[in-house]
Tab-separated table of C-alpha atoms and ligand atoms in Angstrom:
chain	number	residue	atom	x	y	z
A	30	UNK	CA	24.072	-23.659	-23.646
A	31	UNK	CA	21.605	-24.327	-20.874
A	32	UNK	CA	18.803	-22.244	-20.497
A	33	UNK	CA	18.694	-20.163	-17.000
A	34	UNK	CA	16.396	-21.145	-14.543
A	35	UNK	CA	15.874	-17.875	-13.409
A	36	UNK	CA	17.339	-15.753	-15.714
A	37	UNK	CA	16.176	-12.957	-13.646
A	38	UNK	CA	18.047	-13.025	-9.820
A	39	UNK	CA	19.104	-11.196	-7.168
A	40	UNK	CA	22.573	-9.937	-7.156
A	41	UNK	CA	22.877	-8.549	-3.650
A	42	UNK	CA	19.505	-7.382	-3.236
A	43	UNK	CA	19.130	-5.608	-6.708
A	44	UNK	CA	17.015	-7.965	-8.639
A	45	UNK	CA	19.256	-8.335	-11.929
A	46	UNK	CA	19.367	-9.886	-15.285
A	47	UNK	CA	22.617	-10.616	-17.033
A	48	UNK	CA	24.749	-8.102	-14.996
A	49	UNK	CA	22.224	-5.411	-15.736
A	50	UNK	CA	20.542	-3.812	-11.753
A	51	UNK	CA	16.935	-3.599	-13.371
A	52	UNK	CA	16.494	-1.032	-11.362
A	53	UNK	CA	18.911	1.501	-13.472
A	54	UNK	CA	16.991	0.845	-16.265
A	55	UNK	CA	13.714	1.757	-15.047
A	56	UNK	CA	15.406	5.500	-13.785
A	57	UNK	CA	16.351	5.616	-17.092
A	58	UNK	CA	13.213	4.832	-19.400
A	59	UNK	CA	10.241	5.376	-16.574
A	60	UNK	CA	7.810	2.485	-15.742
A	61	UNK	CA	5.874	0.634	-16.803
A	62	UNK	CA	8.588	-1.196	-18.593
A	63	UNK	CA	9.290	-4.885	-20.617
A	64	UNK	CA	12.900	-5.910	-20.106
A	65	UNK	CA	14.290	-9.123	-22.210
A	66	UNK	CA	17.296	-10.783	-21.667
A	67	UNK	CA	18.869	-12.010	-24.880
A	68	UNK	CA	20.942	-14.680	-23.619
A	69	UNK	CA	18.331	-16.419	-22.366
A	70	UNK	CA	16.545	-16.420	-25.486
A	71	UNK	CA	18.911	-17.636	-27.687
A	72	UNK	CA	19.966	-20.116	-24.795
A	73	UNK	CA	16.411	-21.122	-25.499
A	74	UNK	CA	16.303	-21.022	-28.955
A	75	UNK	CA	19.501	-23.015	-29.035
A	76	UNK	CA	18.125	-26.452	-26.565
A	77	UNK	CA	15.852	-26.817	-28.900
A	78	UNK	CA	17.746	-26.393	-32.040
A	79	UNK	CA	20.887	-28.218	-30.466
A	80	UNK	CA	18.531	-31.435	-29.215
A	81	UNK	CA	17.640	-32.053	-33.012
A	82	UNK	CA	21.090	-32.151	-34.279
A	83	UNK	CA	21.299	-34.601	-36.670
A	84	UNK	CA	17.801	-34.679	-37.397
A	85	UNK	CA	17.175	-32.183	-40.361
A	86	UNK	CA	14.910	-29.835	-38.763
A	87	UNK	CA	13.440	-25.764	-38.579
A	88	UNK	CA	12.507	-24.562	-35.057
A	89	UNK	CA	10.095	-21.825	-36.573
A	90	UNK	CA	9.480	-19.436	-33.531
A	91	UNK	CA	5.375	-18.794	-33.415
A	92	UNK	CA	6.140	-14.727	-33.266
A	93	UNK	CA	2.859	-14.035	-31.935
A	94	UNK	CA	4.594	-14.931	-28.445
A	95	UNK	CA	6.784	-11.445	-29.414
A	96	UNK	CA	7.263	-9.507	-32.375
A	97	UNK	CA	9.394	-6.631	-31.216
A	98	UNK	CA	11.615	-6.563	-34.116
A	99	UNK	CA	14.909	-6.855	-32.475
A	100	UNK	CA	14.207	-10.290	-31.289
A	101	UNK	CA	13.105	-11.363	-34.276
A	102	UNK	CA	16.679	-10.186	-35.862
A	103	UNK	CA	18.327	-11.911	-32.856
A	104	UNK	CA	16.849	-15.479	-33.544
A	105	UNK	CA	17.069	-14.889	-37.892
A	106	UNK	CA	20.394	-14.372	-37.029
A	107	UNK	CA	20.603	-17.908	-35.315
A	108	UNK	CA	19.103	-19.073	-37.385
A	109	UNK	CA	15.646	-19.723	-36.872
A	110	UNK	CA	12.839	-19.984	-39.066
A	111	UNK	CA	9.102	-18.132	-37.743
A	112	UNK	CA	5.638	-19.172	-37.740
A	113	UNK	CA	3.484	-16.507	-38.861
A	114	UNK	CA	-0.586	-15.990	-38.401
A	115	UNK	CA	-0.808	-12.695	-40.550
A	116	UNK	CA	0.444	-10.845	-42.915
A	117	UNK	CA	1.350	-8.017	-40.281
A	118	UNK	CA	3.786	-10.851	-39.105
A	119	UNK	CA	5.029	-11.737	-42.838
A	120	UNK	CA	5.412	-7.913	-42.870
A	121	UNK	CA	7.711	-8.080	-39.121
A	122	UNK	CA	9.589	-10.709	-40.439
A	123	UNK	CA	10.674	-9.859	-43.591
A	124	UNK	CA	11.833	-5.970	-42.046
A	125	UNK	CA	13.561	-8.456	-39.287
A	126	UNK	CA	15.587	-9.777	-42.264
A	127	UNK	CA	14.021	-13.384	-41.491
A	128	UNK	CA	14.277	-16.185	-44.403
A	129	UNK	CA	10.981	-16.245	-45.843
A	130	UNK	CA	12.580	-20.212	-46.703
A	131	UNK	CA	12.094	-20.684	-43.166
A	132	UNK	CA	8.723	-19.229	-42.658
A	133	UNK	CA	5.175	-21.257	-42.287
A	134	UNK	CA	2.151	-19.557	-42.025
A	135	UNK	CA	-0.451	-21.130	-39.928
A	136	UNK	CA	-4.468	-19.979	-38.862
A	137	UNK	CA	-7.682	-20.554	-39.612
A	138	UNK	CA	-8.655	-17.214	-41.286
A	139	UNK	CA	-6.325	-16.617	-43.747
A	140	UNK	CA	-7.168	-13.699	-45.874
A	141	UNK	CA	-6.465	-14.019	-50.178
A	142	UNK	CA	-4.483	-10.536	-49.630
A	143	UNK	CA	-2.194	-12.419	-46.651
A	144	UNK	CA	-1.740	-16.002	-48.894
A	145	UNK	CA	-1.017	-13.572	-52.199
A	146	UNK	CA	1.671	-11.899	-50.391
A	147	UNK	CA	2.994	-15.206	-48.513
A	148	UNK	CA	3.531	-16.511	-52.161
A	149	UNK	CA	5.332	-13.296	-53.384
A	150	UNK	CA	7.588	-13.567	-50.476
A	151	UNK	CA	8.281	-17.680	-50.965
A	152	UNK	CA	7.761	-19.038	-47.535
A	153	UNK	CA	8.221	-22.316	-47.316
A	154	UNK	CA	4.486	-23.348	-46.100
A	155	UNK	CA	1.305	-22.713	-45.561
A	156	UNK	CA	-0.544	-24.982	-42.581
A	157	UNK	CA	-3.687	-24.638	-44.314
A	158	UNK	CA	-6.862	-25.309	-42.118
A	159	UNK	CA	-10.247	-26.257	-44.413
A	160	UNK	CA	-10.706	-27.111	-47.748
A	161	UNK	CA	-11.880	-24.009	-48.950
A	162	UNK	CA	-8.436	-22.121	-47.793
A	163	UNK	CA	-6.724	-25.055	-49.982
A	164	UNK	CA	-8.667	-23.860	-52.749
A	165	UNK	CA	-7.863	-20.525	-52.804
A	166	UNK	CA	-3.983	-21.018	-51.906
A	167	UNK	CA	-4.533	-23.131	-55.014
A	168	UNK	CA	-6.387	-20.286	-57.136
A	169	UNK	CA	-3.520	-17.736	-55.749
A	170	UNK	CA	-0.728	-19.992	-56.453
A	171	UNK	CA	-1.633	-20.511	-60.099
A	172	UNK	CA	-2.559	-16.575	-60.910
A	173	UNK	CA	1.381	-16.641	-59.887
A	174	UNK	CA	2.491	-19.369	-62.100
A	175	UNK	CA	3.745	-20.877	-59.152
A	176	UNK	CA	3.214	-24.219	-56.794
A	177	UNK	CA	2.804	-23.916	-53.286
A	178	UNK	CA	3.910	-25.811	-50.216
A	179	UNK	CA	1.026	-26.999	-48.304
A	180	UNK	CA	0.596	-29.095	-44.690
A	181	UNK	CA	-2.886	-29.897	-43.992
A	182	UNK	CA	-2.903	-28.953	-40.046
A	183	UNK	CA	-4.816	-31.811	-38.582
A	184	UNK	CA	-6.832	-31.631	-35.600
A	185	UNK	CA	-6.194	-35.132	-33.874
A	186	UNK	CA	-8.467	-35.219	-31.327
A	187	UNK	CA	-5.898	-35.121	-28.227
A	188	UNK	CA	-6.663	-32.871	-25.048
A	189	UNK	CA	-3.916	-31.171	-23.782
A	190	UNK	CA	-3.879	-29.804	-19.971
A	191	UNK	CA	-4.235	-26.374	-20.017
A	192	UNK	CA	-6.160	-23.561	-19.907
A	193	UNK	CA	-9.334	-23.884	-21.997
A	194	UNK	CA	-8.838	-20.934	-24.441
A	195	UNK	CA	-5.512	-22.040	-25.256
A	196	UNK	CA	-6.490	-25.589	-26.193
A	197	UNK	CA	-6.551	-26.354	-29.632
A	198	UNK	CA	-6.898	-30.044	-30.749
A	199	UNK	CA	-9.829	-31.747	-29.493
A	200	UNK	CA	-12.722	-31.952	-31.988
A	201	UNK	CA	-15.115	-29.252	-31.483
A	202	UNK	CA	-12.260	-26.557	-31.538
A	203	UNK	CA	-11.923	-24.035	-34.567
A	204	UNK	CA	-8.232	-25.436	-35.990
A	205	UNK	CA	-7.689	-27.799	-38.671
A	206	UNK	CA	-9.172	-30.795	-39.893
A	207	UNK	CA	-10.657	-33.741	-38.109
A	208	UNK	CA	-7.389	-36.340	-38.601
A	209	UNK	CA	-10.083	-38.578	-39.513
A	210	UNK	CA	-11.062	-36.728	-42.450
A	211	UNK	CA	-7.583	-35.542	-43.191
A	212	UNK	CA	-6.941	-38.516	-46.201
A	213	UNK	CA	-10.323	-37.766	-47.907
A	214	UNK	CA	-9.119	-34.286	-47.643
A	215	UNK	CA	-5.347	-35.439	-48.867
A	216	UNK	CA	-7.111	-37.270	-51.948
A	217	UNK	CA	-9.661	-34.239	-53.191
A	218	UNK	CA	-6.573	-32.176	-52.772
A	219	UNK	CA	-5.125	-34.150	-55.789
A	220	UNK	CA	-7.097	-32.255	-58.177
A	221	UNK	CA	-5.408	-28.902	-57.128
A	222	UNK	CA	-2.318	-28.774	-59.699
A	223	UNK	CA	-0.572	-25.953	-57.763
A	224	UNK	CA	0.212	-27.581	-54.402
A	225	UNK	CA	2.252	-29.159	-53.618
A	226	UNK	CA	1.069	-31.530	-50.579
A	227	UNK	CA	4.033	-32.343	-48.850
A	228	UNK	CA	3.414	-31.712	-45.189
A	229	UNK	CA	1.169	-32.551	-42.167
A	230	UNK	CA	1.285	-30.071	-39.266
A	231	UNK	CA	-1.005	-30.210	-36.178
A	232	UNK	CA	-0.409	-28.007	-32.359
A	233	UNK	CA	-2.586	-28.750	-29.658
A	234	UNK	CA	-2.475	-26.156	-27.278
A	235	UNK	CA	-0.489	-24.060	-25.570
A	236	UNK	CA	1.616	-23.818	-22.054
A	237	UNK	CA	1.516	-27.659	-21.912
A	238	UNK	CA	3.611	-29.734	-18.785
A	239	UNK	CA	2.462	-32.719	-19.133
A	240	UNK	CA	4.470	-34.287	-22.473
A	241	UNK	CA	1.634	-37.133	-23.031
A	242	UNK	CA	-1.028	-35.141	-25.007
A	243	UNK	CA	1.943	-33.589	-27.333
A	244	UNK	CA	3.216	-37.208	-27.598
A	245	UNK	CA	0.142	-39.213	-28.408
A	246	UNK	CA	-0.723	-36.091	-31.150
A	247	UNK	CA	2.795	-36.571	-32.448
A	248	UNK	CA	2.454	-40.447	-33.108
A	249	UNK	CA	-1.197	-39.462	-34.634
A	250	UNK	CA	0.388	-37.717	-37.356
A	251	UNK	CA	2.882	-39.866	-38.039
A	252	UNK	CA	0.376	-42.846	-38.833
A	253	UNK	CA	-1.362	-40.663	-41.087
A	254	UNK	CA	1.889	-39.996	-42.701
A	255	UNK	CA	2.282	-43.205	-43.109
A	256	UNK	CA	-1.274	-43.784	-44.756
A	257	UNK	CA	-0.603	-40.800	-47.016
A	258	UNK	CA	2.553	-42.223	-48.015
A	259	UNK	CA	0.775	-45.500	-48.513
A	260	UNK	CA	-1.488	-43.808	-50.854
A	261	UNK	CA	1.246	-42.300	-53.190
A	262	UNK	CA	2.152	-38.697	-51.439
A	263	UNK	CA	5.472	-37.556	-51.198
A	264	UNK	CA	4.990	-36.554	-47.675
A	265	UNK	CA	8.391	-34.632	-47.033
A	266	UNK	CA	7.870	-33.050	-43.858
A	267	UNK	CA	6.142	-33.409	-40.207
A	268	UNK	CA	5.363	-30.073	-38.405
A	269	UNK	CA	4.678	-30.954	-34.746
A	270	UNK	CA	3.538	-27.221	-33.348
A	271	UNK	CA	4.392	-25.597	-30.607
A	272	UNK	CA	2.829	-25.526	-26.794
A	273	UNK	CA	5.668	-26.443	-24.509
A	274	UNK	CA	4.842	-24.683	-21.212
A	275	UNK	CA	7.063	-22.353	-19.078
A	276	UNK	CA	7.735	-21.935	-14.903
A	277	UNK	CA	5.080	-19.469	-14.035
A	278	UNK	CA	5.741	-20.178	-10.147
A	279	UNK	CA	8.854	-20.962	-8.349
A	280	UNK	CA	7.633	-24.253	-7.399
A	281	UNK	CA	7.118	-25.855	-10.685
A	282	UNK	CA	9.880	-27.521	-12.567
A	283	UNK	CA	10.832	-26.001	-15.691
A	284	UNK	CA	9.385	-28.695	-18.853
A	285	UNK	CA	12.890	-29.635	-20.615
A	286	UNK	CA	13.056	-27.953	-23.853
A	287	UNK	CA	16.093	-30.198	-24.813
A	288	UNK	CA	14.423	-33.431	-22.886
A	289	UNK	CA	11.095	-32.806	-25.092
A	290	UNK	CA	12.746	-32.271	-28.130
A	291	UNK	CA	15.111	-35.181	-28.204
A	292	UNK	CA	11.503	-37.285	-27.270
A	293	UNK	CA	9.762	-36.293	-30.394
A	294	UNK	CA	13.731	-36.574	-32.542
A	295	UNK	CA	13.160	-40.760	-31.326
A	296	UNK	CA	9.795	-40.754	-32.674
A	297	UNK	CA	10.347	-38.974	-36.287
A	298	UNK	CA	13.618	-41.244	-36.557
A	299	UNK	CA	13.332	-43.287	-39.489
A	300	UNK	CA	10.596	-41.519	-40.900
A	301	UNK	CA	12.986	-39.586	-43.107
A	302	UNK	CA	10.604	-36.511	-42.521
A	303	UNK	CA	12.268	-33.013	-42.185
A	304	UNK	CA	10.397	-31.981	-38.694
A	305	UNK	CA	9.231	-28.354	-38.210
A	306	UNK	CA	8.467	-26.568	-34.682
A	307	UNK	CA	6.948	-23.801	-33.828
A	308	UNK	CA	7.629	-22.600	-30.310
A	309	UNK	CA	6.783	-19.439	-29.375
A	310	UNK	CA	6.457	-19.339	-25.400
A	311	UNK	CA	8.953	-21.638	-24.090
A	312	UNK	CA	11.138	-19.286	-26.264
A	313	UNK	CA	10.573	-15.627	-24.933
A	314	UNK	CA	8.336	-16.422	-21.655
A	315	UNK	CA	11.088	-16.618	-18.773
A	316	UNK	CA	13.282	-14.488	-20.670
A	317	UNK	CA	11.246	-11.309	-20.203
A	318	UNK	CA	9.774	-8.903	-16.901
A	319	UNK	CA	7.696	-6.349	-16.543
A	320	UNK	CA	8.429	-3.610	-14.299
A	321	UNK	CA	5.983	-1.423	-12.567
A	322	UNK	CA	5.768	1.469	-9.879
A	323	UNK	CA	4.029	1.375	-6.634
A	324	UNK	CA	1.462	4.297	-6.574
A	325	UNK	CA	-0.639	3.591	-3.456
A	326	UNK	CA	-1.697	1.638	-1.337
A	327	UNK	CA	-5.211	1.160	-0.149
A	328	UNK	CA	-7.873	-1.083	1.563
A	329	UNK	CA	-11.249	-2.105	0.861
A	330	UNK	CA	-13.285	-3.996	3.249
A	331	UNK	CA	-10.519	-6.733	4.310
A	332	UNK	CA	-8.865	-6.663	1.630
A	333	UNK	CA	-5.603	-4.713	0.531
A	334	UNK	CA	-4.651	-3.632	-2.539
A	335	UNK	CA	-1.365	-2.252	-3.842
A	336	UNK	CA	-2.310	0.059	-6.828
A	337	UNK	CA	0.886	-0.160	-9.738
A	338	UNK	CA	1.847	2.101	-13.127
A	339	UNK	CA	1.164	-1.474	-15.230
A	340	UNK	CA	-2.523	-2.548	-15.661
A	341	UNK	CA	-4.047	-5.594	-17.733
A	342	UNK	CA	-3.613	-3.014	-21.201
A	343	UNK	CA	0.045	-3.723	-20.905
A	344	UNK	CA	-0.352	-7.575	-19.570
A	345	UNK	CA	-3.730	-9.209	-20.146
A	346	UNK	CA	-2.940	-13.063	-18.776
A	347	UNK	CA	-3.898	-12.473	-15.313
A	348	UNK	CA	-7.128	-11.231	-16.472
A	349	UNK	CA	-7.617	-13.322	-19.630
A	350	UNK	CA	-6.092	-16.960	-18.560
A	351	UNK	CA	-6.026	-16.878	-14.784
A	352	UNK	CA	-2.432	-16.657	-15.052
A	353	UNK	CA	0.050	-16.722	-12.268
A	354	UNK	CA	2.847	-14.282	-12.713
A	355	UNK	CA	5.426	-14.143	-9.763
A	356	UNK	CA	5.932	-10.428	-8.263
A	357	UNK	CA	9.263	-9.917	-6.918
A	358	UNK	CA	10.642	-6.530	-5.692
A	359	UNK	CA	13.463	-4.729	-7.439
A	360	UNK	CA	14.909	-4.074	-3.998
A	361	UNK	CA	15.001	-6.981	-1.638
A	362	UNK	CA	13.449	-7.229	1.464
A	363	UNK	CA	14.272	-9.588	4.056
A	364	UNK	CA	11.447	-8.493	6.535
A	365	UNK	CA	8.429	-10.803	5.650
A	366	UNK	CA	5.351	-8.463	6.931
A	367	UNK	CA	2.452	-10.432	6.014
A	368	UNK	CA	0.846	-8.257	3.435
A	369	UNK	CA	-1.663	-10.231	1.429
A	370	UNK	CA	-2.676	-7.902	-1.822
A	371	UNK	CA	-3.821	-7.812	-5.076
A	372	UNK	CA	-2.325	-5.631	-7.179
A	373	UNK	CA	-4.212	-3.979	-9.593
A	374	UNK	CA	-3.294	-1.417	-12.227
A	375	UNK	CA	-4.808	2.144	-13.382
A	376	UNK	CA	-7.848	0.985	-15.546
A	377	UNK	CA	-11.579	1.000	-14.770
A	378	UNK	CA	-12.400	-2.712	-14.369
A	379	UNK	CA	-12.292	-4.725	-11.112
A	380	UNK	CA	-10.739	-7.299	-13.765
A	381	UNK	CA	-7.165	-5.273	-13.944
A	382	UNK	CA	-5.445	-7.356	-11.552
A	383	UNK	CA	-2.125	-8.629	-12.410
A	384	UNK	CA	-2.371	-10.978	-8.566
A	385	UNK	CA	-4.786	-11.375	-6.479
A	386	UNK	CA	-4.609	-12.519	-2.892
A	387	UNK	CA	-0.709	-12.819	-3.324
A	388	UNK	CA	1.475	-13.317	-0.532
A	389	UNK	CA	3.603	-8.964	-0.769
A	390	UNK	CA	6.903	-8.356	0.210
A	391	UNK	CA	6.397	-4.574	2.044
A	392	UNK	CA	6.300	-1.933	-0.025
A	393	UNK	CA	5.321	1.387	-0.179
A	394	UNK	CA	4.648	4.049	-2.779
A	395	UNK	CA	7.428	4.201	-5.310
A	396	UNK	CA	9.068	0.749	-4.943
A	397	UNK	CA	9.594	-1.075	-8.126
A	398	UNK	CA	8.280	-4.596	-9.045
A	399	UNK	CA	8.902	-7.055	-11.776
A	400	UNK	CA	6.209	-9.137	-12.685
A	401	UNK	CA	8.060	-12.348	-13.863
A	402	UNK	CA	8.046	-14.270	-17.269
A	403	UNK	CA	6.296	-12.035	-19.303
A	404	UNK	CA	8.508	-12.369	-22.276
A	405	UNK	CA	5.478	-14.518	-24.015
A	406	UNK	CA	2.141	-13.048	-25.076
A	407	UNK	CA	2.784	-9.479	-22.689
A	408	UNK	CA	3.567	-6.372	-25.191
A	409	UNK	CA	2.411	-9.175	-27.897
A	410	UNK	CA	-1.249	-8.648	-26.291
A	411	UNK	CA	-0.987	-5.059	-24.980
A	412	UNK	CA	-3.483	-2.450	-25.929
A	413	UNK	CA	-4.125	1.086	-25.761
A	414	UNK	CA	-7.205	0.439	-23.517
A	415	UNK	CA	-8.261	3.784	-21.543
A	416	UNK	CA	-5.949	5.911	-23.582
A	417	UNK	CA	-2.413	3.977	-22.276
A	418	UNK	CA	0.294	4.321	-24.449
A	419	UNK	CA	2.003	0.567	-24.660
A	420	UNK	CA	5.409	0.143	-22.258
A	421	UNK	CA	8.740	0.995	-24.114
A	422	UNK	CA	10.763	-2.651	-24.547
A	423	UNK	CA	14.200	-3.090	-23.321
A	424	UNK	CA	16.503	-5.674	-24.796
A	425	UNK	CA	19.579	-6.625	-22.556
A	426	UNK	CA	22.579	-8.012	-24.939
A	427	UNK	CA	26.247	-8.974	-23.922
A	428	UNK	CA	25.872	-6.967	-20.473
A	429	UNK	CA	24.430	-3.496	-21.832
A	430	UNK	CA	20.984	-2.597	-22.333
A	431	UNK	CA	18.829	-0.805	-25.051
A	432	UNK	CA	15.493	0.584	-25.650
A	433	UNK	CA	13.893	-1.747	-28.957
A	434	UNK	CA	10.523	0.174	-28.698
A	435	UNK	CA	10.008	3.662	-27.652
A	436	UNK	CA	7.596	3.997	-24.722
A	437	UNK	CA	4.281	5.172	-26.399
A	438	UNK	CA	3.235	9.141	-26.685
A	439	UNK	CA	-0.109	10.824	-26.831
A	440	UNK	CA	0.759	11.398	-30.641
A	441	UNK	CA	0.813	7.888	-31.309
A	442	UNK	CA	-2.520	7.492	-29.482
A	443	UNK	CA	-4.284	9.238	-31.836
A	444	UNK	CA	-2.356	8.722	-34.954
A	445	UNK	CA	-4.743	7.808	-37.769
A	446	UNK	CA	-7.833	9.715	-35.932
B	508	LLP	N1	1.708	-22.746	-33.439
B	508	LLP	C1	0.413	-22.417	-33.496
B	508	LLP	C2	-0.367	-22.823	-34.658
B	508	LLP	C3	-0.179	-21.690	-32.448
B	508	LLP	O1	-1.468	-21.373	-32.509
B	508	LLP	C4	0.604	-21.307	-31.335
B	508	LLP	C5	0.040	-20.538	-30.239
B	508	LLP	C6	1.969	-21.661	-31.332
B	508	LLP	C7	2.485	-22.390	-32.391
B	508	LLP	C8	2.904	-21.293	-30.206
B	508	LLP	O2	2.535	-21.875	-29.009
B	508	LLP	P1	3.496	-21.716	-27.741
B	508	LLP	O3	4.785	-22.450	-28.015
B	508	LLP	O4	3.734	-20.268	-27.538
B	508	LLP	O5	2.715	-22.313	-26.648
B	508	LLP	N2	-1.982	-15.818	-25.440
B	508	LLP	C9	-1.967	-17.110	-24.802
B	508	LLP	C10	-1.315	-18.165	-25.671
B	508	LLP	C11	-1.943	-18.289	-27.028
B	508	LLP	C12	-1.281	-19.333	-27.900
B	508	LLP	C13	-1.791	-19.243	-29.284
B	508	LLP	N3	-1.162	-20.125	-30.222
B	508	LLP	C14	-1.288	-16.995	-23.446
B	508	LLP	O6	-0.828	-15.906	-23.085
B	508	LLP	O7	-1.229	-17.970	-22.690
């Protein structure tokens, strides 16, 4: 299955997704609202898993991209594996049915409560991050009677090209372990009876294009594997991260899932290693919109702005990253009027924009818009910010459409209070 370029298009001029008119679905469940397409994600899911056939492998989706619970139960049932960060996400996963087999548990904070119940569960690994955390996965394991799985994530020193608070492996960052103190590390670890140290992991960054950085990281660990192994571990298995970018404008190619993939299968081949993933983005990212209202529109000085329902509590990256999301109507228009706009949402801060300066179709009060490829790190990273209850999520499956998260109510605003 190849993933679709745009698996959000025109049909007509109702902008559609898998036979579904977008547009019905906001009548039905109000705006602002996140819309996935399921195809598409399992289309992704699959070019990765299908490029490493043959290679024994475990594309662990990095959930933080999306948790909404039906997605998780749509890639468990395809058999994917997750990276987890928390134990709210070993909680998601195991409601989602996921294999906690399949399950590795990266970050640099991990709590004794979140590794205690990681162990109860089983997963297959923690990516542990300092030497103190390998302690106390250590301590934890042998309270159980138990042995742990444990990759050292390794920080090799390789920039990758994106924005700076996604960037993760050049020295100086907060994850893992200098890769040049990683066999010290490997050889104190010895003393710890209840590990078992059979993995390396490592991820550099996120919404990567450019291969290079992700390659050059790759062949990093795999000479330390090979010094490891030198040194009597029983390495067992390589887990290369996640970070493959997605098409934020319509001008950029898509990076190759399947292309990528089959790079880093050459490189692992003959290292009888069992590789790990863990994609999160280039999973969920163009597989997901979020559609919002026109309320009004206004001017300020020179400039124009088209005020929507959706504001940065609902979809921070424009605010956050600098991130480009393309804005396309729900209704085509084939008049181009020149509008230049930002559109901004409801809340008080001149930083809730979700564009700025972009090139506007015309529209007026009431139109609908989809702001494109926000399947990744949207609802994931959506508050309650000025008293907004979060969008309800839509999941479209085999041509219908259902609601996976109720739209937010005042109750739940001030449940707990
Ligand atoms: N593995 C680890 C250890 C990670 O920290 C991350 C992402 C991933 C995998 C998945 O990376 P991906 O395939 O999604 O690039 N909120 C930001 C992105 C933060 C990424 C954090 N870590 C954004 O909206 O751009």
């Amino acid at each position: 299955m190849k993933p679709a370029m745009r698996p959000m298009d025109y049909v007509g001029r109702a902008l559609s997704c898998d036979g579904v008119v977008l547009a019905d679905i906001a009548a039905k469940v109000g705006t602002p609202c996140y819309v996935y397409s399921a195809a598409t994600i399992l289309a992704n899911y699959h070019a990765y898993d299908d490029a490493l056939q043959g290679v024994p492998h475990t594309v662990c989706y990095a959930m933080k991209a999306n948790g909404n619970l039906a997605i998780l139960r749509l890639l468990a049932a395809a058999g994917a594996g997750f990276d987890i960060v928390s134990g709210g996400e070993l909680y998601r996963v195991l409601k989602a049915g996921g294999d906690p087999a399949k399950v590795v548990f990266s970050g640099v904070g991990k709590t004794s409560e979140e590794i205690d119940a990681a162990l109860a569960a089983g997963i297959f690994a923690f990516n542990c991050e300092s030497e103190p955390e390998l302690a106390l996965v250590d301590a934890l394991a042998h309270r159980r009677g138990i042995k742990a799985r444990v990759a050292l994530r390794v920080n090799p020193d390789v920039a990758a090209d994106t924005h700076a608070h996604i960037a993760t492996g050049s020295l100086g960052h907060k994850f893992g372990v200098d890769i040049g103190q990683a066999e010290a590390v490997y050889e104190r670890a010895r003393l710890y009876e209840n590990l078992l140290l059979e993995g390396v992991s490592c991820h550099i960054g996120s919404q990567q294009f450019d291969f290079e950085p992700m390659m050059k990281a790759a062949d990093r660990v795999l000479e330390l594997i090979a010094c490891l192994r030198a040194k009597g571990f029983d390495i067992r298995h390589a887990d290369l991260g996640g970070g493959l970018g997605v098409t934020y404008r319509p001008d950029e190619p898509a990076p190759p899932i399947a292309e990528f993939t089959a790079a880093l299968r050459e490189k692992v081949a003959g290292y009888d290693l069992h590789l790990f993933l863990e994609p999160g983005r280039s999973i969920v990212g163009n597989a997901g919109v979020l559609i919002t209202r026109v309320l009004y529109r206004k001017k300020s000085g020179d400039k124009e702005f088209v005020v929507v329902d959706a504001a940065m509590n609902d979809l921070i990256r424009p605010a956050l990253y600098d991130a480009h999301h393309e804005i396309l109507p729900l209704r085509a228009t084939s008049a181009d009027c020149g509008l230049r706009a930002d559109v901004v949402g409801p809340v008080c801060e001149s930083g809730d924009f979700l564009a700025q300066d972009r090139q506007m179709p015309e529209v007026f009060p009431g139109d609908l818009l989809a702001v494109c490829t926000t399947g990744a790190y949207g609802f994931a990273q959506a508050s309650n910010y000025n008293a907004r209850p979060r969008p309800v999520e839509v999941l479209i499956e085999n041509g219908s459409w259902r609601v996976i998260r109720k739209r937010e109510t005042f109750d739940d605003l001030i449940r707990g209070e």
